[in-house]
Amino acid sequence: MRLPPFIYLEPKTLDDALKMMDEYRGKVKIIAGGTEIVPLMKEGLAKPSYLMTTGRLMGLKNLKQEKNRIIIGASTTLREIAMSPLICSAFKGVAQAARSVAAPPVRNHATIGGNVLQNTRCLFRNQSELFREGLEPCHKSGGKTCHAVKGARRCFSAYQGDVAPILISFGARAKLERKGSTRIVPISELFTGVGKGPLSVEEDEILTKIILDLPKGKYGSFYEKLRFRSSIEYPLAAAAAFLSVGENGKISTARLVLGAAGPAPVVVKQASDILVGLWPTDREINAVSEFASKAGRIADNRSAPASYCRKMLGVLTRRTIRGALNDIETEKR
Ligand SMILES: Cc1cc2nc3c(=O)[nH]c(=O)nc-3n(C[C@H](O)[C@H](O)[C@H](O)COP(=O)(O)OP(=O)(O)OC[C@H]3O[C@@H](n4cnc5c(N)ncnc54)[C@H](O)[C@@H]3O)c2cc1C
């Protein structure tokens, strides 16, 4: 598979990059690590006329603490995140998620920005052009059919990014810049929930930073994904949990977010309703897991049956809640 022709843009400053995004709006795509956009271009699923690298924008590359928050430049690699002592101690689940992406050679290039802003996937669409030629165009390819759910009027492609669910559980925010304006939004608002167009980032916007506030008091986090191989596999289902405890030793905040459960990360609101105000026993954990296994919109468009993945969302939920509780008990922050 060969790359289609494109013009390569290499801005040296953020200002220049924002100008280029404005000038070539709609025709330009950003390339950070390139581990998603390049395969998509090779498969004919992305056809930008211009590819603009963020590789020379030094301001997008650092990870630092500023008072009570951690600022992660969008071009920070997943390897740097997985190995950062700051992330490994204060945001353990984020390090676990970063470490679970693909394999070391990919993580050396893959960035956190590119990971969060990856497209949704479907076993019937993320294939070569030759394979797709044999199928009627699906909703996402401009057609009117869904090969995963026969008769469906919408796209069932799934968001399978590993890092966004745990970032959402920590309440992380994203800084998006375009020529002349800036906005900061919760990571959860980057997603539309629509498989055909899953991201709410404008065509001329650049994600520059991810902001994580340091949680107060005692807290724990955990991330786990279902995969058959121990590396180079997108999550077939995933769960991310963040729990904090108050001075009375009971849960004061509980956020559970599912991955690979639909076109966007899925926040399980019942986790907070059930867990806050107590130190959960198996009974409460099982109750949350019941809700989690019904929360997603999973179709048969990945390398495991939807029914199995749904069941596993419940299992992963139990494991992540227990993992976060264990983190609270063992961590001396
Ligand atoms: C073999 C293989 C296995 C993989 N396994 C996994 C996996 O297990 N889990 C997983 O989550 N992913 C997986 N991936 C996907 C990919 O590697 C990761 O999502 C990676 O983190 C993408 O980062 P990147 O910097 O390479 O993104 P790129 O490919 O450079 O970009 C991805 C998308 O984000 C946009 N983008 C990038 N940076 C910005 C920015 N600053 N502002 C605005 N838009 C931006 C790009 O335009 C593009 O649309 C895998 C990929 C491969 C090839």
Short mmCIF file of C-alpha atoms and ligand atoms in Angstrom, two decimals:
data_model
loop_
_atom_site.label_atom_id
_atom_site.label_comp_id
_atom_site.label_asym_id
_atom_site.label_seq_id
_atom_site.Cartn_x
_atom_site.Cartn_y
_atom_site.Cartn_z
CA MET A 1 0.00 0.00 0.00
CA ARG A 2 1.41 3.37 -1.00
CA LEU A 3 0.75 6.83 0.34
CA PRO A 4 -1.24 9.12 -1.95
CA PRO A 5 0.48 12.39 -2.95
CA PHE A 6 0.36 15.31 -0.48
CA ILE A 7 2.25 18.51 0.31
CA TYR A 8 4.21 18.43 3.56
CA LEU A 9 4.09 21.52 5.80
CA GLU A 10 6.63 22.04 8.55
CA PRO A 11 5.87 25.15 10.65
CA LYS A 12 8.50 26.21 13.17
CA THR A 13 6.23 28.21 15.45
CA LEU A 14 2.70 27.74 16.74
CA ASP A 15 1.69 31.04 15.10
CA ASP A 16 2.83 29.76 11.70
CA ALA A 17 1.03 26.47 12.30
CA LEU A 18 -2.23 28.26 13.17
CA LYS A 19 -1.90 30.39 10.02
CA MET A 20 -1.40 27.27 7.89
CA MET A 21 -4.41 25.56 9.47
CA ASP A 22 -6.46 28.66 8.65
CA GLU A 23 -5.15 28.99 5.09
CA TYR A 24 -5.60 25.31 4.17
CA ARG A 25 -8.73 24.73 6.26
CA GLY A 26 -10.50 21.53 5.23
CA LYS A 27 -7.58 20.35 3.07
CA VAL A 28 -4.95 19.93 5.79
CA LYS A 29 -4.48 17.23 8.40
CA ILE A 30 -2.05 17.31 11.28
CA ILE A 31 0.57 14.58 11.52
CA ALA A 32 2.05 14.11 14.99
CA GLY A 33 3.48 10.61 15.47
CA GLY A 34 1.77 9.52 12.25
CA THR A 35 0.86 6.09 13.61
CA GLU A 36 -2.84 6.55 12.86
CA ILE A 37 -2.99 9.06 10.02
CA VAL A 38 -0.42 7.30 7.84
CA PRO A 39 -2.19 3.90 7.90
CA LEU A 40 -5.50 5.69 7.21
CA MET A 41 -3.96 7.43 4.19
CA LYS A 42 -2.50 4.17 2.93
CA GLU A 43 -5.93 2.55 3.18
CA GLY A 44 -7.48 5.48 1.30
CA LEU A 45 -9.55 6.48 4.34
CA ALA A 46 -7.95 9.93 4.66
CA LYS A 47 -6.96 11.99 1.64
CA PRO A 48 -5.60 15.33 2.84
CA SER A 49 -3.90 17.55 0.23
CA TYR A 50 -1.58 18.87 2.96
CA LEU A 51 -0.01 17.14 5.94
CA MET A 52 1.25 19.53 8.62
CA THR A 53 3.73 18.21 11.14
CA THR A 54 3.69 19.43 14.74
CA GLY A 55 7.17 17.97 15.21
CA ARG A 56 9.01 21.32 15.39
CA LEU A 57 6.59 23.01 17.77
CA MET A 58 8.58 22.68 20.97
CA GLY A 59 5.78 24.13 23.14
CA LEU A 60 3.67 21.06 22.35
CA LYS A 61 6.31 18.64 23.59
CA ASN A 62 6.73 19.16 27.30
CA LEU A 63 5.15 17.65 30.37
CA LYS A 64 5.40 19.84 33.45
CA GLN A 65 3.83 20.66 36.79
CA GLU A 66 2.42 24.17 37.23
CA LYS A 67 1.21 24.64 40.80
CA ASN A 68 -1.65 22.17 41.27
CA ARG A 69 -1.88 20.94 37.73
CA ILE A 70 0.05 18.93 35.20
CA ILE A 71 0.27 20.33 31.69
CA ILE A 72 0.95 17.77 28.97
CA GLY A 73 1.89 19.11 25.54
CA ALA A 74 -0.19 17.39 22.84
CA SER A 75 2.95 16.07 21.10
CA THR A 76 4.30 14.34 24.21
CA THR A 77 4.83 10.72 23.28
CA LEU A 78 3.03 7.85 24.98
CA ARG A 79 6.42 6.46 25.96
CA GLU A 80 7.26 9.68 27.81
CA ILE A 81 3.89 9.60 29.54
CA ALA A 82 4.15 5.94 30.51
CA MET A 83 7.63 6.56 31.96
CA SER A 84 7.07 9.94 33.62
CA PRO A 85 7.57 9.66 37.41
CA LEU A 86 4.98 12.43 37.83
CA ILE A 87 2.32 10.57 35.83
CA CYS A 88 3.22 7.18 37.30
CA SER A 89 2.73 8.46 40.86
CA ALA A 90 -0.10 11.00 40.58
CA PHE A 91 -2.04 9.61 37.58
CA LYS A 92 -1.32 5.88 37.70
CA GLY A 93 -4.26 4.97 35.45
CA VAL A 94 -3.02 7.35 32.75
CA ALA A 95 0.38 5.64 32.78
CA GLN A 96 -1.35 2.23 32.58
CA ALA A 97 -3.43 3.35 29.59
CA ALA A 98 -0.43 4.86 27.77
CA ARG A 99 1.57 1.67 28.39
CA SER A 100 -1.24 -0.46 26.95
CA VAL A 101 -1.22 1.20 23.51
CA ALA A 102 0.18 -0.92 20.67
CA ALA A 103 3.86 -1.79 21.34
CA PRO A 104 7.07 0.09 22.26
CA PRO A 105 8.10 1.05 18.68
CA VAL A 106 4.64 2.64 18.16
CA ARG A 107 4.63 4.34 21.57
CA ASN A 108 8.03 5.92 20.83
CA HIS A 109 6.32 7.98 18.10
CA ALA A 110 2.63 8.02 19.05
CA THR A 111 1.54 11.18 20.86
CA ILE A 112 -1.14 11.76 23.46
CA GLY A 113 -2.85 14.32 21.20
CA GLY A 114 -3.00 11.89 18.30
CA ASN A 115 -4.24 9.17 20.61
CA VAL A 116 -7.12 11.20 21.96
CA LEU A 117 -8.04 12.54 18.50
CA GLN A 118 -8.01 9.21 16.71
CA ASN A 119 -10.97 8.28 14.56
CA THR A 120 -13.54 5.59 15.27
CA ARG A 121 -12.88 2.13 13.82
CA CYS A 122 -14.89 -0.69 12.30
CA LEU A 123 -13.80 -4.13 11.10
CA PHE A 124 -15.71 -3.59 7.84
CA ARG A 125 -14.21 -0.16 7.07
CA ASN A 126 -10.65 -0.17 8.39
CA GLN A 127 -9.55 -2.35 5.52
CA SER A 128 -7.75 -1.86 2.22
CA GLU A 129 -9.51 -0.12 -0.68
CA LEU A 130 -9.55 -3.47 -2.50
CA PHE A 131 -11.51 -5.08 0.36
CA ARG A 132 -13.92 -2.15 0.58
CA GLU A 133 -14.56 -2.19 -3.17
CA GLY A 134 -16.36 -5.49 -2.63
CA LEU A 135 -18.83 -3.87 -0.21
CA GLU A 136 -21.51 -1.25 -0.68
CA PRO A 137 -20.32 2.09 0.82
CA CYS A 138 -21.27 2.31 4.50
CA HIS A 139 -22.62 5.39 6.32
CA LYS A 140 -19.12 6.58 7.18
CA SER A 141 -17.99 6.22 3.56
CA GLY A 142 -20.90 8.35 2.30
CA GLY A 143 -23.31 5.46 1.66
CA LYS A 144 -26.55 4.40 3.31
CA THR A 145 -25.77 1.04 4.81
CA CYS A 146 -24.10 -0.48 7.85
CA HIS A 147 -22.34 -3.79 7.42
CA ALA A 148 -22.04 -4.36 11.16
CA VAL A 149 -25.72 -3.88 12.03
CA LYS A 150 -27.95 -4.82 9.11
CA GLY A 151 -30.57 -2.16 8.39
CA ALA A 152 -29.03 0.37 10.80
CA ARG A 153 -29.52 4.01 9.87
CA ARG A 154 -26.36 5.15 11.58
CA CYS A 155 -22.71 4.27 11.83
CA PHE A 156 -21.67 1.83 14.57
CA SER A 157 -17.92 2.42 14.34
CA ALA A 158 -16.27 2.40 17.77
CA TYR A 159 -13.90 4.78 19.49
CA GLN A 160 -11.01 2.53 20.55
CA GLY A 161 -8.52 5.05 21.93
CA ASP A 162 -6.94 3.88 25.18
CA VAL A 163 -6.08 7.19 26.82
CA ALA A 164 -9.24 9.34 26.57
CA PRO A 165 -11.37 7.22 28.99
CA ILE A 166 -8.90 7.53 31.86
CA LEU A 167 -8.30 11.24 31.12
CA ILE A 168 -12.07 11.79 31.32
CA SER A 169 -12.22 9.90 34.62
CA PHE A 170 -9.64 12.38 36.01
CA GLY A 171 -11.68 15.32 34.68
CA ALA A 172 -8.89 16.37 32.28
CA ARG A 173 -9.32 19.32 29.91
CA ALA A 174 -8.03 20.05 26.42
CA LYS A 175 -6.69 23.36 25.12
CA LEU A 176 -7.59 23.93 21.48
CA GLU A 177 -6.15 26.83 19.51
CA ARG A 178 -7.01 28.33 16.16
CA LYS A 179 -5.98 31.59 14.50
CA GLY A 180 -7.33 34.35 16.73
CA SER A 181 -8.97 32.23 19.46
CA THR A 182 -8.46 29.58 22.12
CA ARG A 183 -10.84 27.34 24.03
CA ILE A 184 -10.42 24.95 26.94
CA VAL A 185 -12.95 22.12 27.14
CA PRO A 186 -13.36 18.91 29.14
CA ILE A 187 -11.91 15.97 27.17
CA SER A 188 -15.41 14.42 27.14
CA GLU A 189 -16.58 17.36 24.99
CA LEU A 190 -14.13 16.48 22.22
CA PHE A 191 -16.52 13.67 21.26
CA THR A 192 -19.80 14.02 19.39
CA GLY A 193 -21.09 10.49 20.04
CA VAL A 194 -21.69 10.10 16.28
CA GLY A 195 -19.71 7.33 14.59
CA LYS A 196 -19.64 9.11 11.20
CA GLY A 197 -18.04 12.24 12.63
CA PRO A 198 -16.83 11.36 16.11
CA LEU A 199 -14.78 14.48 16.99
CA SER A 200 -15.92 18.00 17.75
CA VAL A 201 -12.56 19.56 16.87
CA GLU A 202 -12.82 22.20 14.12
CA GLU A 203 -10.85 21.70 10.91
CA ASP A 204 -8.53 24.63 11.69
CA GLU A 205 -7.98 23.84 15.39
CA ILE A 206 -4.84 22.43 16.95
CA LEU A 207 -4.93 20.57 20.25
CA THR A 208 -2.01 22.13 22.10
CA LYS A 209 -2.27 20.95 25.71
CA ILE A 210 -3.95 18.51 28.03
CA ILE A 211 -4.51 19.82 31.53
CA LEU A 212 -4.80 17.51 34.53
CA ASP A 213 -5.59 19.00 37.94
CA LEU A 214 -3.87 17.20 40.80
CA PRO A 215 -6.71 15.59 42.78
CA LYS A 216 -6.93 16.55 46.45
CA GLY A 217 -6.67 14.11 49.35
CA LYS A 218 -6.56 10.35 48.94
CA TYR A 219 -7.48 8.89 45.58
CA GLY A 220 -6.82 5.99 43.26
CA SER A 221 -7.15 5.15 39.58
CA PHE A 222 -6.99 2.13 37.33
CA TYR A 223 -7.26 1.26 33.63
CA GLU A 224 -7.69 -2.13 32.01
CA LYS A 225 -8.48 -3.22 28.47
CA LEU A 226 -9.61 -6.47 26.90
CA ARG A 227 -7.31 -7.77 24.17
CA PHE A 228 -6.29 -11.22 23.04
CA ARG A 229 -2.65 -10.40 22.41
CA SER A 230 -0.52 -8.73 25.04
CA SER A 231 0.57 -6.04 22.57
CA ILE A 232 -0.38 -4.39 19.28
CA GLU A 233 -4.08 -4.65 19.85
CA TYR A 234 -6.71 -1.95 20.16
CA PRO A 235 -9.06 -2.43 23.12
CA LEU A 236 -12.03 -4.70 22.42
CA ALA A 237 -13.55 -3.29 25.61
CA ALA A 238 -12.00 -1.14 28.35
CA ALA A 239 -12.75 0.49 31.70
CA ALA A 240 -11.14 3.41 33.52
CA ALA A 241 -11.87 4.30 37.13
CA PHE A 242 -11.05 7.25 39.35
CA LEU A 243 -12.06 7.16 43.03
CA SER A 244 -11.31 9.57 45.85
CA VAL A 245 -12.11 9.31 49.55
CA GLY A 246 -13.12 11.95 52.07
CA GLU A 247 -11.81 12.34 55.60
CA ASN A 248 -14.43 9.84 56.83
CA GLY A 249 -12.76 7.16 54.68
CA LYS A 250 -15.80 6.84 52.38
CA ILE A 251 -15.82 7.40 48.62
CA SER A 252 -16.36 11.09 47.82
CA THR A 253 -15.89 10.97 44.02
CA ALA A 254 -16.39 8.02 41.67
CA ARG A 255 -15.96 8.25 37.93
CA LEU A 256 -16.14 5.22 35.69
CA VAL A 257 -15.56 5.58 31.94
CA LEU A 258 -15.79 2.79 29.38
CA GLY A 259 -13.69 2.50 26.25
CA ALA A 260 -14.47 0.71 22.96
CA ALA A 261 -18.09 0.80 24.07
CA GLY A 262 -19.51 3.01 21.32
CA PRO A 263 -18.56 5.97 19.12
CA ALA A 264 -17.25 7.89 22.18
CA PRO A 265 -16.00 7.05 25.67
CA VAL A 266 -19.02 6.22 27.85
CA VAL A 267 -19.38 7.75 31.32
CA VAL A 268 -21.29 5.39 33.65
CA LYS A 269 -23.11 7.89 35.86
CA GLN A 270 -24.52 5.16 38.13
CA ALA A 271 -20.98 4.54 39.47
CA SER A 272 -21.15 7.82 41.35
CA ASP A 273 -24.74 7.22 42.54
CA ILE A 274 -23.88 3.78 43.91
CA LEU A 275 -20.36 4.24 45.28
CA VAL A 276 -20.29 7.72 46.81
CA GLY A 277 -20.76 7.77 50.58
CA LEU A 278 -19.46 4.27 51.31
CA TRP A 279 -16.46 1.98 51.07
CA PRO A 280 -17.82 -0.45 48.47
CA THR A 281 -18.26 -4.16 49.04
CA ASP A 282 -18.70 -6.77 46.29
CA ARG A 283 -22.44 -6.03 46.32
CA GLU A 284 -22.04 -2.39 45.24
CA ILE A 285 -19.21 -3.19 42.84
CA ASN A 286 -21.37 -5.84 41.15
CA ALA A 287 -24.24 -3.37 40.92
CA VAL A 288 -22.03 -0.86 39.05
CA SER A 289 -20.72 -3.65 36.83
CA GLU A 290 -24.33 -4.57 35.87
CA PHE A 291 -24.92 -1.02 34.64
CA ALA A 292 -21.57 -0.96 32.82
CA SER A 293 -22.32 -4.12 30.85
CA LYS A 294 -25.50 -2.47 29.53
CA ALA A 295 -24.12 1.02 29.03
CA GLY A 296 -22.35 0.76 25.68
CA ARG A 297 -23.53 0.53 22.08
CA ILE A 298 -21.38 -2.34 20.89
CA ALA A 299 -21.81 -3.97 17.46
CA ASP A 300 -20.25 -7.03 15.87
CA ASN A 301 -17.53 -4.99 14.15
CA ARG A 302 -14.38 -5.99 16.03
CA SER A 303 -12.43 -9.20 16.44
CA ALA A 304 -14.66 -10.50 19.26
CA PRO A 305 -18.45 -10.93 19.41
CA ALA A 306 -20.40 -7.92 20.73
CA SER A 307 -22.11 -10.07 23.39
CA TYR A 308 -18.73 -11.12 24.80
CA CYS A 309 -17.38 -7.54 24.79
CA ARG A 310 -20.49 -6.31 26.63
CA LYS A 311 -20.06 -8.98 29.28
CA MET A 312 -16.39 -8.07 29.57
CA LEU A 313 -17.26 -4.41 30.20
CA GLY A 314 -18.83 -5.65 33.43
CA VAL A 315 -15.80 -7.76 34.31
CA LEU A 316 -13.37 -4.91 33.54
CA THR A 317 -15.50 -2.56 35.63
CA ARG A 318 -15.15 -4.81 38.67
CA ARG A 319 -11.41 -5.06 38.13
CA THR A 320 -10.86 -1.34 37.67
CA ILE A 321 -12.93 -0.38 40.72
CA ARG A 322 -11.03 -2.90 42.82
CA GLY A 323 -7.76 -1.68 41.28
CA ALA A 324 -8.56 1.95 42.16
CA LEU A 325 -9.57 0.96 45.72
CA ASN A 326 -6.32 -0.92 46.07
CA ASP A 327 -4.44 2.13 44.77
CA ILE A 328 -6.08 4.25 47.49
CA GLU A 329 -5.10 1.74 50.17
CA THR A 330 -1.49 1.29 49.09
CA GLU A 331 -0.54 4.75 47.84
CA LYS A 332 1.01 7.20 50.28
CA ARG A 333 0.61 10.54 48.54
C1 LIG B 1 -0.06 -1.38 14.93
C2 LIG B 1 -0.85 -0.31 15.64
C3 LIG B 1 -1.46 -0.60 16.85
C4 LIG B 1 -2.18 0.36 17.52
N1 LIG B 1 -2.75 0.05 18.73
C5 LIG B 1 -3.41 1.01 19.43
C6 LIG B 1 -3.95 0.72 20.71
O1 LIG B 1 -3.80 -0.37 21.25
N2 LIG B 1 -4.62 1.70 21.36
C7 LIG B 1 -4.79 2.94 20.81
O2 LIG B 1 -5.38 3.81 21.46
N3 LIG B 1 -4.29 3.25 19.59
C8 LIG B 1 -3.60 2.32 18.89
N4 LIG B 1 -3.06 2.62 17.67
C9 LIG B 1 -3.34 3.92 17.06
C10 LIG B 1 -2.24 4.98 17.24
O3 LIG B 1 -0.98 4.40 17.29
C11 LIG B 1 -2.43 5.78 18.53
O4 LIG B 1 -3.74 6.25 18.64
C12 LIG B 1 -1.46 6.94 18.62
O5 LIG B 1 -1.44 7.44 19.93
C13 LIG B 1 -1.79 8.06 17.66
O6 LIG B 1 -0.89 9.11 17.91
P1 LIG B 1 -0.05 9.76 16.72
O7 LIG B 1 0.74 10.87 17.32
O8 LIG B 1 0.71 8.75 15.97
O9 LIG B 1 -1.26 10.32 15.85
P2 LIG B 1 -1.29 10.76 14.33
O10 LIG B 1 -1.42 9.57 13.47
O11 LIG B 1 -0.19 11.70 14.02
O12 LIG B 1 -2.67 11.57 14.37
C14 LIG B 1 -3.90 10.93 14.69
C15 LIG B 1 -5.04 11.91 14.43
O13 LIG B 1 -4.99 13.00 15.35
C16 LIG B 1 -4.85 14.25 14.67
N5 LIG B 1 -3.93 15.05 15.50
C17 LIG B 1 -2.72 14.64 15.99
N6 LIG B 1 -2.21 15.61 16.77
C18 LIG B 1 -3.09 16.64 16.75
C19 LIG B 1 -3.12 17.94 17.35
N7 LIG B 1 -2.12 18.35 18.14
N8 LIG B 1 -4.18 18.74 17.13
C20 LIG B 1 -5.21 18.33 16.32
N9 LIG B 1 -5.23 17.12 15.72
C21 LIG B 1 -4.19 16.29 15.93
C22 LIG B 1 -4.30 13.89 13.30
O14 LIG B 1 -4.62 14.86 12.32
C23 LIG B 1 -4.99 12.56 13.06
O15 LIG B 1 -6.28 12.77 12.59
C24 LIG B 1 -2.32 1.67 16.96
C25 LIG B 1 -1.70 1.94 15.74
C26 LIG B 1 -0.97 0.98 15.09
C27 LIG B 1 -0.31 1.33 13.78
#
